[in-house]
């Protein structure tokens, strides 16, 4: 493990901000698991759900390699994050104290342009091979896109609210996620907050419904590193398995989506090839998928960055800051939406 380490200084990238941005629900801060805290075990509210899930803190700690535990213990200013995506587990160490302070100083001074350059000093350690970094994670985190240029475009609009939002969310990027995982995740997200969405998705993965453990740590399962279940796996399960997990009315939507994708009635690869408007209309053929969820799937699962999901947070901004109208015709409307959403929730 010690040899599989890639250190990079990446501008416009913060795994901590991305984890809190509401676009992906399997990025978790894990250093507290072995730093004296308690693991984030799900708080089940039904005995049937609890019975099908086997999560324990010992297994969760076992998923973090020992040499990595020692590295993070030795560097108190860093944060360790675990990413479960694309049937892989990645640990990222983010040493962001200095750059967070520099960005805070820029915010206080109102120096909008410096925010684009200062975060070039933000150091990340990716615990993976060079090949994995180049072939998997560079694309997943959209690291080849010039977000500095995107920020400059937004700042050139001279919009006071968007300027503050860009400054606040300096490290956001739109991930290139699995379209299927994004579909299930945003169906589950309906009328839910982010902590509960995470909990429900982990229940789905940790339960007998989910796939095998992919952490490679010999933990025996239950560590929170299970493979996200395929459409075929979910389609084969009865509806009662989903309701037992606490999904509520969303249980039938998740199972129906699995049946539709597994049978080929809905092809997410085909949706990816469509223009954004057609893809959104196509996704709305799924039971329980309305405009907002379809826009979320298009933006976060199909990487259509002109999609613009509108939820209560975004509607609140548009009503308060823009008198009820906001131009969403930009080709980067989805990236603008992420800056707005993250700022409004975290300011």
Short mmCIF file of the C-alpha atoms (twelve columns), coordinates in Angstrom:
data_MODEL
# 
_entry.id   MODEL 
# 
loop_
_atom_site.group_PDB 
_atom_site.id 
_atom_site.type_symbol 
_atom_site.label_atom_id 
_atom_site.label_alt_id 
_atom_site.label_comp_id 
_atom_site.label_asym_id 
_atom_site.label_seq_id 
_atom_site.Cartn_x 
_atom_site.Cartn_y 
_atom_site.Cartn_z 
_atom_site.pdbx_PDB_model_num 
ATOM 1   C CA . UNK A 1   0.000   0.000  0.000   1 
ATOM 2   C CA . UNK A 2   2.780   2.459  0.904   1 
ATOM 3   C CA . UNK A 3   4.103   2.422  -2.667  1 
ATOM 4   C CA . UNK A 4   0.701   3.081  -4.220  1 
ATOM 5   C CA . UNK A 5   0.575   6.791  -3.516  1 
ATOM 6   C CA . UNK A 6   0.175   9.717  -5.897  1 
ATOM 7   C CA . UNK A 7   0.690   13.240 -4.578  1 
ATOM 8   C CA . UNK A 8   -0.744  16.108 -6.603  1 
ATOM 9   C CA . UNK A 9   -1.290  19.829 -6.244  1 
ATOM 10  C CA . UNK A 10  -4.600  20.288 -8.003  1 
ATOM 11  C CA . UNK A 11  -6.201  23.683 -8.585  1 
ATOM 12  C CA . UNK A 12  -9.932  24.074 -8.111  1 
ATOM 13  C CA . UNK A 13  -10.344 20.778 -6.271  1 
ATOM 14  C CA . UNK A 14  -11.466 19.995 -2.725  1 
ATOM 15  C CA . UNK A 15  -12.709 16.516 -1.897  1 
ATOM 16  C CA . UNK A 16  -14.213 17.918 1.315   1 
ATOM 17  C CA . UNK A 17  -16.347 20.388 -0.626  1 
ATOM 18  C CA . UNK A 18  -17.362 17.814 -3.232  1 
ATOM 19  C CA . UNK A 19  -18.407 15.424 -0.444  1 
ATOM 20  C CA . UNK A 20  -20.763 18.076 0.957   1 
ATOM 21  C CA . UNK A 21  -22.109 19.267 -2.393  1 
ATOM 22  C CA . UNK A 22  -24.993 16.801 -2.688  1 
ATOM 23  C CA . UNK A 23  -23.896 15.237 -5.966  1 
ATOM 24  C CA . UNK A 24  -22.468 11.969 -4.629  1 
ATOM 25  C CA . UNK A 25  -23.374 10.127 -1.426  1 
ATOM 26  C CA . UNK A 26  -20.548 7.598  -1.053  1 
ATOM 27  C CA . UNK A 27  -17.711 9.990  -0.280  1 
ATOM 28  C CA . UNK A 28  -17.147 9.922  3.457   1 
ATOM 29  C CA . UNK A 29  -14.655 11.324 5.931   1 
ATOM 30  C CA . UNK A 30  -13.174 8.270  7.581   1 
ATOM 31  C CA . UNK A 31  -10.289 9.399  9.784   1 
ATOM 32  C CA . UNK A 32  -12.590 9.436  12.831  1 
ATOM 33  C CA . UNK A 33  -13.008 5.676  12.485  1 
ATOM 34  C CA . UNK A 34  -9.496  5.092  13.833  1 
ATOM 35  C CA . UNK A 35  -8.900  8.431  15.604  1 
ATOM 36  C CA . UNK A 36  -10.947 7.712  18.699  1 
ATOM 37  C CA . UNK A 37  -14.367 8.548  17.331  1 
ATOM 38  C CA . UNK A 38  -17.210 6.265  16.391  1 
ATOM 39  C CA . UNK A 39  -18.036 4.912  12.988  1 
ATOM 40  C CA . UNK A 40  -21.094 6.249  11.243  1 
ATOM 41  C CA . UNK A 41  -23.194 3.142  11.639  1 
ATOM 42  C CA . UNK A 42  -26.736 3.531  10.315  1 
ATOM 43  C CA . UNK A 43  -29.465 4.345  12.788  1 
ATOM 44  C CA . UNK A 44  -32.132 1.842  11.820  1 
ATOM 45  C CA . UNK A 45  -35.701 2.559  12.741  1 
ATOM 46  C CA . UNK A 46  -37.104 -0.878 11.939  1 
ATOM 47  C CA . UNK A 47  -36.119 -4.318 13.169  1 
ATOM 48  C CA . UNK A 48  -36.530 -5.878 9.744   1 
ATOM 49  C CA . UNK A 49  -34.064 -3.408 8.234   1 
ATOM 50  C CA . UNK A 50  -31.565 -3.911 11.040  1 
ATOM 51  C CA . UNK A 51  -31.720 -7.656 10.607  1 
ATOM 52  C CA . UNK A 52  -30.451 -7.594 7.031   1 
ATOM 53  C CA . UNK A 53  -27.497 -5.296 7.631   1 
ATOM 54  C CA . UNK A 54  -24.238 -6.297 9.288   1 
ATOM 55  C CA . UNK A 55  -22.217 -3.134 9.939   1 
ATOM 56  C CA . UNK A 56  -19.704 -2.809 12.731  1 
ATOM 57  C CA . UNK A 57  -16.940 -0.370 13.607  1 
ATOM 58  C CA . UNK A 58  -14.237 -3.043 13.666  1 
ATOM 59  C CA . UNK A 59  -14.915 -3.929 10.047  1 
ATOM 60  C CA . UNK A 60  -15.050 -0.257 9.089   1 
ATOM 61  C CA . UNK A 61  -11.617 0.337  10.619  1 
ATOM 62  C CA . UNK A 62  -10.249 -2.789 8.924   1 
ATOM 63  C CA . UNK A 63  -11.102 -1.249 5.544   1 
ATOM 64  C CA . UNK A 64  -8.495  1.480  6.215   1 
ATOM 65  C CA . UNK A 65  -4.988  0.056  5.600   1 
ATOM 66  C CA . UNK A 66  -2.716  0.207  8.641   1 
ATOM 67  C CA . UNK A 67  0.065   2.171  6.942   1 
ATOM 68  C CA . UNK A 68  -2.480  4.768  5.856   1 
ATOM 69  C CA . UNK A 69  -3.791  5.033  9.407   1 
ATOM 70  C CA . UNK A 70  -0.263  5.806  10.587  1 
ATOM 71  C CA . UNK A 71  0.254   8.456  7.916   1 
ATOM 72  C CA . UNK A 72  -2.899  10.318 8.864   1 
ATOM 73  C CA . UNK A 73  -2.202  10.048 12.602  1 
ATOM 74  C CA . UNK A 74  1.174   11.665 11.940  1 
ATOM 75  C CA . UNK A 75  -0.370  14.589 10.047  1 
ATOM 76  C CA . UNK A 76  -3.003  16.192 12.228  1 
ATOM 77  C CA . UNK A 77  -3.747  18.936 9.697   1 
ATOM 78  C CA . UNK A 78  -4.938  16.499 7.035   1 
ATOM 79  C CA . UNK A 79  -8.292  14.853 6.446   1 
ATOM 80  C CA . UNK A 80  -8.802  11.356 5.087   1 
ATOM 81  C CA . UNK A 81  -11.682 10.640 2.734   1 
ATOM 82  C CA . UNK A 82  -12.982 7.390  1.316   1 
ATOM 83  C CA . UNK A 83  -14.527 7.285  -2.135  1 
ATOM 84  C CA . UNK A 84  -16.573 4.260  -3.222  1 
ATOM 85  C CA . UNK A 85  -17.180 4.587  -6.953  1 
ATOM 86  C CA . UNK A 86  -16.932 2.650  -10.205 1 
ATOM 87  C CA . UNK A 87  -16.509 -0.626 -8.282  1 
ATOM 88  C CA . UNK A 88  -13.366 0.791  -6.648  1 
ATOM 89  C CA . UNK A 89  -12.404 2.170  -3.252  1 
ATOM 90  C CA . UNK A 90  -10.087 5.166  -3.143  1 
ATOM 91  C CA . UNK A 91  -8.615  6.906  -0.118  1 
ATOM 92  C CA . UNK A 92  -7.687  10.573 -0.493  1 
ATOM 93  C CA . UNK A 93  -5.715  12.585 2.014   1 
ATOM 94  C CA . UNK A 94  -6.419  16.307 1.755   1 
ATOM 95  C CA . UNK A 95  -3.975  18.754 3.330   1 
ATOM 96  C CA . UNK A 96  -6.095  21.851 2.998   1 
ATOM 97  C CA . UNK A 97  -5.500  23.955 6.117   1 
ATOM 98  C CA . UNK A 98  -3.253  26.539 4.475   1 
ATOM 99  C CA . UNK A 99  -5.283  26.948 1.338   1 
ATOM 100 C CA . UNK A 100 -8.564  27.182 3.240   1 
ATOM 101 C CA . UNK A 101 -7.072  30.050 5.242   1 
ATOM 102 C CA . UNK A 102 -5.740  31.719 2.086   1 
ATOM 103 C CA . UNK A 103 -9.147  31.510 0.474   1 
ATOM 104 C CA . UNK A 104 -10.792 32.851 3.628   1 
ATOM 105 C CA . UNK A 105 -8.409  35.820 3.504   1 
ATOM 106 C CA . UNK A 106 -9.323  36.437 -0.117  1 
ATOM 107 C CA . UNK A 107 -13.020 36.380 0.744   1 
ATOM 108 C CA . UNK A 108 -12.508 38.932 3.506   1 
ATOM 109 C CA . UNK A 109 -10.474 41.176 1.186   1 
ATOM 110 C CA . UNK A 110 -12.924 40.731 -1.673  1 
ATOM 111 C CA . UNK A 111 -10.133 39.574 -3.974  1 
ATOM 112 C CA . UNK A 112 -12.154 37.469 -6.401  1 
ATOM 113 C CA . UNK A 113 -9.375  36.802 -8.903  1 
ATOM 114 C CA . UNK A 114 -6.937  35.411 -6.336  1 
ATOM 115 C CA . UNK A 115 -9.424  32.681 -5.468  1 
ATOM 116 C CA . UNK A 116 -8.789  31.184 -8.908  1 
ATOM 117 C CA . UNK A 117 -5.037  30.854 -8.421  1 
ATOM 118 C CA . UNK A 118 -4.391  30.362 -4.704  1 
ATOM 119 C CA . UNK A 119 -5.871  26.902 -4.484  1 
ATOM 120 C CA . UNK A 120 -3.147  25.606 -6.802  1 
ATOM 121 C CA . UNK A 121 -1.262  24.969 -3.544  1 
ATOM 122 C CA . UNK A 122 -3.870  22.526 -2.285  1 
ATOM 123 C CA . UNK A 123 -2.141  19.168 -1.815  1 
ATOM 124 C CA . UNK A 124 -3.863  15.807 -2.189  1 
ATOM 125 C CA . UNK A 125 -2.507  12.306 -1.806  1 
ATOM 126 C CA . UNK A 126 -4.358  9.664  -3.807  1 
ATOM 127 C CA . UNK A 127 -3.757  6.167  -2.453  1 
ATOM 128 C CA . UNK A 128 -3.772  4.310  -5.744  1 
ATOM 129 C CA . UNK A 129 -1.422  3.364  -8.534  1 
ATOM 130 C CA . UNK A 130 -0.327  5.844  -11.165 1 
ATOM 131 C CA . UNK A 131 -2.276  3.837  -13.732 1 
ATOM 132 C CA . UNK A 132 -5.483  4.007  -11.660 1 
ATOM 133 C CA . UNK A 133 -5.034  7.725  -11.123 1 
ATOM 134 C CA . UNK A 134 -4.618  8.395  -14.845 1 
ATOM 135 C CA . UNK A 135 -7.174  5.920  -16.183 1 
ATOM 136 C CA . UNK A 136 -9.917  6.101  -13.537 1 
ATOM 137 C CA . UNK A 137 -9.731  8.963  -11.070 1 
ATOM 138 C CA . UNK A 138 -8.573  11.789 -13.353 1 
ATOM 139 C CA . UNK A 139 -11.728 11.271 -15.389 1 
ATOM 140 C CA . UNK A 140 -13.990 10.570 -12.407 1 
ATOM 141 C CA . UNK A 141 -13.064 13.851 -10.700 1 
ATOM 142 C CA . UNK A 142 -13.151 15.713 -14.042 1 
ATOM 143 C CA . UNK A 143 -9.576  16.888 -13.500 1 
ATOM 144 C CA . UNK A 144 -8.932  17.571 -17.179 1 
ATOM 145 C CA . UNK A 145 -11.548 20.332 -17.287 1 
ATOM 146 C CA . UNK A 146 -10.288 23.878 -16.715 1 
ATOM 147 C CA . UNK A 147 -12.467 25.045 -13.832 1 
ATOM 148 C CA . UNK A 148 -10.374 28.196 -13.459 1 
ATOM 149 C CA . UNK A 149 -11.617 29.287 -16.880 1 
ATOM 150 C CA . UNK A 150 -15.184 28.415 -15.866 1 
ATOM 151 C CA . UNK A 151 -14.864 30.524 -12.725 1 
ATOM 152 C CA . UNK A 152 -13.581 33.458 -14.756 1 
ATOM 153 C CA . UNK A 153 -16.609 33.172 -17.054 1 
ATOM 154 C CA . UNK A 154 -18.965 33.257 -14.075 1 
ATOM 155 C CA . UNK A 155 -17.132 36.128 -12.386 1 
ATOM 156 C CA . UNK A 156 -17.280 38.101 -15.644 1 
ATOM 157 C CA . UNK A 157 -21.079 38.191 -15.282 1 
ATOM 158 C CA . UNK A 158 -20.593 40.713 -12.436 1 
ATOM 159 C CA . UNK A 159 -23.285 38.966 -10.435 1 
ATOM 160 C CA . UNK A 160 -22.682 39.617 -6.735  1 
ATOM 161 C CA . UNK A 161 -24.377 36.437 -5.523  1 
ATOM 162 C CA . UNK A 162 -22.608 34.174 -8.036  1 
ATOM 163 C CA . UNK A 163 -19.269 35.787 -7.205  1 
ATOM 164 C CA . UNK A 164 -19.720 34.926 -3.537  1 
ATOM 165 C CA . UNK A 165 -20.879 31.417 -4.451  1 
ATOM 166 C CA . UNK A 166 -17.851 30.755 -6.666  1 
ATOM 167 C CA . UNK A 167 -15.497 32.060 -4.000  1 
ATOM 168 C CA . UNK A 168 -17.126 29.892 -1.340  1 
ATOM 169 C CA . UNK A 169 -17.186 26.710 -3.459  1 
ATOM 170 C CA . UNK A 170 -13.727 27.143 -4.968  1 
ATOM 171 C CA . UNK A 171 -12.996 23.379 -4.899  1 
ATOM 172 C CA . UNK A 172 -16.173 22.019 -6.511  1 
ATOM 173 C CA . UNK A 173 -16.158 19.876 -9.647  1 
ATOM 174 C CA . UNK A 174 -18.903 17.846 -11.314 1 
ATOM 175 C CA . UNK A 175 -18.043 14.170 -10.920 1 
ATOM 176 C CA . UNK A 176 -18.342 11.664 -13.756 1 
ATOM 177 C CA . UNK A 177 -20.350 9.073  -11.870 1 
ATOM 178 C CA . UNK A 178 -21.995 5.821  -12.812 1 
ATOM 179 C CA . UNK A 179 -25.283 6.704  -14.488 1 
ATOM 180 C CA . UNK A 180 -27.017 3.806  -12.753 1 
ATOM 181 C CA . UNK A 181 -25.781 4.713  -9.274  1 
ATOM 182 C CA . UNK A 182 -26.794 8.338  -9.839  1 
ATOM 183 C CA . UNK A 183 -30.252 7.231  -10.978 1 
ATOM 184 C CA . UNK A 184 -30.895 5.240  -7.811  1 
ATOM 185 C CA . UNK A 185 -29.282 7.859  -5.582  1 
ATOM 186 C CA . UNK A 186 -31.447 10.713 -6.821  1 
ATOM 187 C CA . UNK A 187 -34.623 8.652  -6.760  1 
ATOM 188 C CA . UNK A 188 -33.818 8.026  -3.094  1 
ATOM 189 C CA . UNK A 189 -33.011 11.734 -2.605  1 
ATOM 190 C CA . UNK A 190 -36.619 12.834 -3.065  1 
ATOM 191 C CA . UNK A 191 -37.840 14.762 -0.006  1 
ATOM 192 C CA . UNK A 192 -34.744 13.717 1.922   1 
ATOM 193 C CA . UNK A 193 -31.771 15.542 3.420   1 
ATOM 194 C CA . UNK A 194 -28.176 14.631 2.572   1 
ATOM 195 C CA . UNK A 195 -27.335 12.676 5.776   1 
ATOM 196 C CA . UNK A 196 -30.435 10.527 5.390   1 
ATOM 197 C CA . UNK A 197 -29.782 9.957  1.678   1 
ATOM 198 C CA . UNK A 198 -26.303 8.712  2.553   1 
ATOM 199 C CA . UNK A 199 -27.706 6.430  5.227   1 
ATOM 200 C CA . UNK A 200 -30.304 4.906  2.897   1 
ATOM 201 C CA . UNK A 201 -27.794 4.328  0.110   1 
ATOM 202 C CA . UNK A 202 -25.384 2.656  2.516   1 
ATOM 203 C CA . UNK A 203 -28.210 0.484  3.808   1 
ATOM 204 C CA . UNK A 204 -28.874 -0.583 0.243   1 
ATOM 205 C CA . UNK A 205 -25.201 -1.469 -0.255  1 
ATOM 206 C CA . UNK A 206 -24.534 -2.986 3.181   1 
ATOM 207 C CA . UNK A 207 -27.604 -5.183 3.172   1 
ATOM 208 C CA . UNK A 208 -27.895 -8.559 1.525   1 
ATOM 209 C CA . UNK A 209 -29.218 -6.708 -1.517  1 
ATOM 210 C CA . UNK A 210 -25.853 -5.082 -2.202  1 
ATOM 211 C CA . UNK A 211 -22.736 -6.433 -3.831  1 
ATOM 212 C CA . UNK A 212 -19.592 -7.925 -2.345  1 
ATOM 213 C CA . UNK A 213 -17.020 -5.938 -0.405  1 
ATOM 214 C CA . UNK A 214 -14.442 -4.271 -2.649  1 
ATOM 215 C CA . UNK A 215 -12.106 -2.738 -0.066  1 
ATOM 216 C CA . UNK A 216 -9.533  -5.527 -0.366  1 
ATOM 217 C CA . UNK A 217 -8.763  -5.239 3.331   1 
ATOM 218 C CA . UNK A 218 -9.916  -8.679 4.405   1 
ATOM 219 C CA . UNK A 219 -12.535 -7.150 6.674   1 
ATOM 220 C CA . UNK A 220 -15.116 -9.844 5.991   1 
ATOM 221 C CA . UNK A 221 -17.767 -7.354 4.875   1 
ATOM 222 C CA . UNK A 222 -19.881 -4.777 6.658   1 
ATOM 223 C CA . UNK A 223 -17.215 -2.067 6.355   1 
ATOM 224 C CA . UNK A 224 -19.153 0.297  4.102   1 
ATOM 225 C CA . UNK A 225 -17.122 -0.588 0.998   1 
ATOM 226 C CA . UNK A 226 -19.631 -2.833 -0.706  1 
ATOM 227 C CA . UNK A 227 -20.087 -2.698 -4.462  1 
ATOM 228 C CA . UNK A 228 -23.122 -0.680 -5.538  1 
ATOM 229 C CA . UNK A 229 -25.775 -3.212 -6.583  1 
ATOM 230 C CA . UNK A 230 -26.465 -3.519 -10.300 1 
ATOM 231 C CA . UNK A 231 -29.889 -3.054 -11.872 1 
ATOM 232 C CA . UNK A 232 -30.057 -6.808 -12.408 1 
ATOM 233 C CA . UNK A 233 -29.362 -7.492 -8.740  1 
ATOM 234 C CA . UNK A 234 -32.055 -5.097 -7.582  1 
ATOM 235 C CA . UNK A 235 -34.607 -6.243 -10.145 1 
ATOM 236 C CA . UNK A 236 -34.312 -9.786 -8.788  1 
ATOM 237 C CA . UNK A 237 -35.376 -8.759 -5.258  1 
ATOM 238 C CA . UNK A 238 -38.961 -8.480 -3.961  1 
ATOM 239 C CA . UNK A 239 -40.379 -5.090 -3.048  1 
ATOM 240 C CA . UNK A 240 -40.396 -6.041 0.641   1 
ATOM 241 C CA . UNK A 241 -36.583 -6.046 0.654   1 
ATOM 242 C CA . UNK A 242 -36.615 -2.373 -0.307  1 
ATOM 243 C CA . UNK A 243 -39.330 -1.291 2.094   1 
ATOM 244 C CA . UNK A 244 -37.444 -3.053 4.914   1 
ATOM 245 C CA . UNK A 245 -34.558 -0.636 4.366   1 
ATOM 246 C CA . UNK A 246 -36.731 2.373  5.186   1 
ATOM 247 C CA . UNK A 247 -37.061 3.714  1.642   1 
ATOM 248 C CA . UNK A 248 -40.752 4.437  2.119   1 
ATOM 249 C CA . UNK A 249 -42.659 5.309  -1.056  1 
ATOM 250 C CA . UNK A 250 -39.320 5.413  -2.908  1 
ATOM 251 C CA . UNK A 251 -38.983 1.627  -2.560  1 
ATOM 252 C CA . UNK A 252 -41.261 0.940  -5.514  1 
ATOM 253 C CA . UNK A 253 -39.542 3.644  -7.569  1 
ATOM 254 C CA . UNK A 254 -36.111 2.074  -7.011  1 
ATOM 255 C CA . UNK A 255 -37.320 -1.400 -7.864  1 
ATOM 256 C CA . UNK A 256 -39.210 -0.152 -10.946 1 
ATOM 257 C CA . UNK A 257 -36.083 1.678  -12.143 1 
ATOM 258 C CA . UNK A 258 -34.060 -1.507 -11.698 1 
ATOM 259 C CA . UNK A 259 -36.600 -3.513 -13.683 1 
ATOM 260 C CA . UNK A 260 -36.700 -0.885 -16.445 1 
ATOM 261 C CA . UNK A 261 -32.907 -0.714 -16.803 1 
ATOM 262 C CA . UNK A 262 -32.303 -4.451 -16.422 1 
ATOM 263 C CA . UNK A 263 -34.927 -5.238 -19.080 1 
ATOM 264 C CA . UNK A 264 -33.544 -2.641 -21.503 1 
ATOM 265 C CA . UNK A 265 -36.718 -0.552 -21.522 1 
ATOM 266 C CA . UNK A 266 -34.553 2.353  -20.349 1 
ATOM 267 C CA . UNK A 267 -30.957 2.480  -21.634 1 
ATOM 268 C CA . UNK A 268 -28.794 4.935  -19.729 1 
ATOM 269 C CA . UNK A 269 -26.028 4.735  -22.342 1 
ATOM 270 C CA . UNK A 270 -28.577 5.800  -24.932 1 
ATOM 271 C CA . UNK A 271 -29.641 8.695  -22.692 1 
ATOM 272 C CA . UNK A 272 -26.012 9.793  -22.464 1 
ATOM 273 C CA . UNK A 273 -25.874 10.145 -26.258 1 
ATOM 274 C CA . UNK A 274 -28.993 12.341 -26.373 1 
ATOM 275 C CA . UNK A 275 -29.084 16.111 -26.098 1 
ATOM 276 C CA . UNK A 276 -29.850 17.271 -22.576 1 
ATOM 277 C CA . UNK A 277 -33.504 18.144 -23.178 1 
ATOM 278 C CA . UNK A 278 -34.206 14.775 -24.815 1 
ATOM 279 C CA . UNK A 279 -32.309 12.893 -22.105 1 
ATOM 280 C CA . UNK A 280 -34.355 14.567 -19.366 1 
ATOM 281 C CA . UNK A 281 -37.625 13.747 -21.132 1 
ATOM 282 C CA . UNK A 282 -36.434 10.147 -21.620 1 
ATOM 283 C CA . UNK A 283 -35.464 9.751  -17.946 1 
ATOM 284 C CA . UNK A 284 -38.891 10.984 -16.879 1 
ATOM 285 C CA . UNK A 285 -40.331 7.759  -18.297 1 
ATOM 286 C CA . UNK A 286 -39.058 6.126  -15.107 1 
ATOM 287 C CA . UNK A 287 -41.727 5.757  -12.459 1 
ATOM 288 C CA . UNK A 288 -41.328 8.465  -9.815  1 
ATOM 289 C CA . UNK A 289 -38.801 10.529 -11.775 1 
ATOM 290 C CA . UNK A 290 -39.950 14.103 -12.288 1 
ATOM 291 C CA . UNK A 291 -38.158 17.108 -13.721 1 
ATOM 292 C CA . UNK A 292 -35.877 17.787 -10.734 1 
ATOM 293 C CA . UNK A 293 -34.666 14.199 -10.358 1 
ATOM 294 C CA . UNK A 294 -34.236 13.852 -14.134 1 
ATOM 295 C CA . UNK A 295 -32.085 17.003 -14.175 1 
ATOM 296 C CA . UNK A 296 -30.006 15.588 -11.286 1 
ATOM 297 C CA . UNK A 297 -29.448 12.298 -13.121 1 
ATOM 298 C CA . UNK A 298 -28.561 14.176 -16.304 1 
ATOM 299 C CA . UNK A 299 -26.074 16.464 -14.532 1 
ATOM 300 C CA . UNK A 300 -24.474 14.057 -12.082 1 
ATOM 301 C CA . UNK A 301 -24.924 10.719 -13.861 1 
ATOM 302 C CA . UNK A 302 -24.702 11.643 -17.548 1 
ATOM 303 C CA . UNK A 303 -22.377 14.658 -17.046 1 
ATOM 304 C CA . UNK A 304 -24.619 16.997 -18.980 1 
ATOM 305 C CA . UNK A 305 -23.342 20.190 -17.415 1 
ATOM 306 C CA . UNK A 306 -26.072 22.348 -18.937 1 
ATOM 307 C CA . UNK A 307 -28.746 20.577 -16.853 1 
ATOM 308 C CA . UNK A 308 -30.034 22.735 -14.000 1 
ATOM 309 C CA . UNK A 309 -31.789 20.904 -11.137 1 
ATOM 310 C CA . UNK A 310 -34.178 23.090 -9.151  1 
ATOM 311 C CA . UNK A 311 -34.941 22.131 -5.567  1 
ATOM 312 C CA . UNK A 312 -36.105 24.160 -2.573  1 
ATOM 313 C CA . UNK A 313 -32.613 25.617 -2.073  1 
ATOM 314 C CA . UNK A 314 -32.268 26.797 -5.667  1 
ATOM 315 C CA . UNK A 315 -35.841 28.092 -5.801  1 
ATOM 316 C CA . UNK A 316 -35.203 30.040 -2.619  1 
ATOM 317 C CA . UNK A 317 -32.129 31.677 -4.168  1 
ATOM 318 C CA . UNK A 318 -33.935 32.527 -7.402  1 
ATOM 319 C CA . UNK A 319 -36.875 34.055 -5.551  1 
ATOM 320 C CA . UNK A 320 -34.754 36.050 -3.108  1 
ATOM 321 C CA . UNK A 321 -31.837 37.135 -5.298  1 
ATOM 322 C CA . UNK A 322 -33.351 37.270 -8.780  1 
ATOM 323 C CA . UNK A 323 -37.005 38.101 -8.333  1 
ATOM 324 C CA . UNK A 324 -38.178 34.664 -9.435  1 
ATOM 325 C CA . UNK A 325 -36.287 34.431 -12.742 1 
ATOM 326 C CA . UNK A 326 -32.805 33.056 -13.428 1 
ATOM 327 C CA . UNK A 327 -31.312 32.431 -16.868 1 
ATOM 328 C CA . UNK A 328 -30.540 28.700 -17.100 1 
ATOM 329 C CA . UNK A 329 -29.549 28.680 -20.778 1 
ATOM 330 C CA . UNK A 330 -25.802 28.751 -20.083 1 
ATOM 331 C CA . UNK A 331 -23.835 25.768 -21.353 1 
ATOM 332 C CA . UNK A 332 -22.370 25.528 -17.830 1 
ATOM 333 C CA . UNK A 333 -25.691 26.005 -16.008 1 
ATOM 334 C CA . UNK A 334 -25.178 22.817 -13.980 1 
ATOM 335 C CA . UNK A 335 -21.809 23.973 -12.672 1 
ATOM 336 C CA . UNK A 336 -23.350 27.324 -11.730 1 
ATOM 337 C CA . UNK A 337 -26.109 25.409 -9.932  1 
ATOM 338 C CA . UNK A 338 -23.535 23.547 -7.833  1 
ATOM 339 C CA . UNK A 339 -21.846 26.772 -6.735  1 
ATOM 340 C CA . UNK A 340 -25.251 28.219 -5.806  1 
ATOM 341 C CA . UNK A 341 -26.442 25.104 -3.961  1 
ATOM 342 C CA . UNK A 342 -23.208 24.612 -2.017  1 
ATOM 343 C CA . UNK A 343 -22.974 28.253 -0.994  1 
ATOM 344 C CA . UNK A 344 -26.601 28.504 0.082   1 
ATOM 345 C CA . UNK A 345 -26.372 25.397 2.264   1 
ATOM 346 C CA . UNK A 346 -22.998 26.197 3.813   1 
ATOM 347 C CA . UNK A 347 -22.652 29.984 4.010   1 
# 
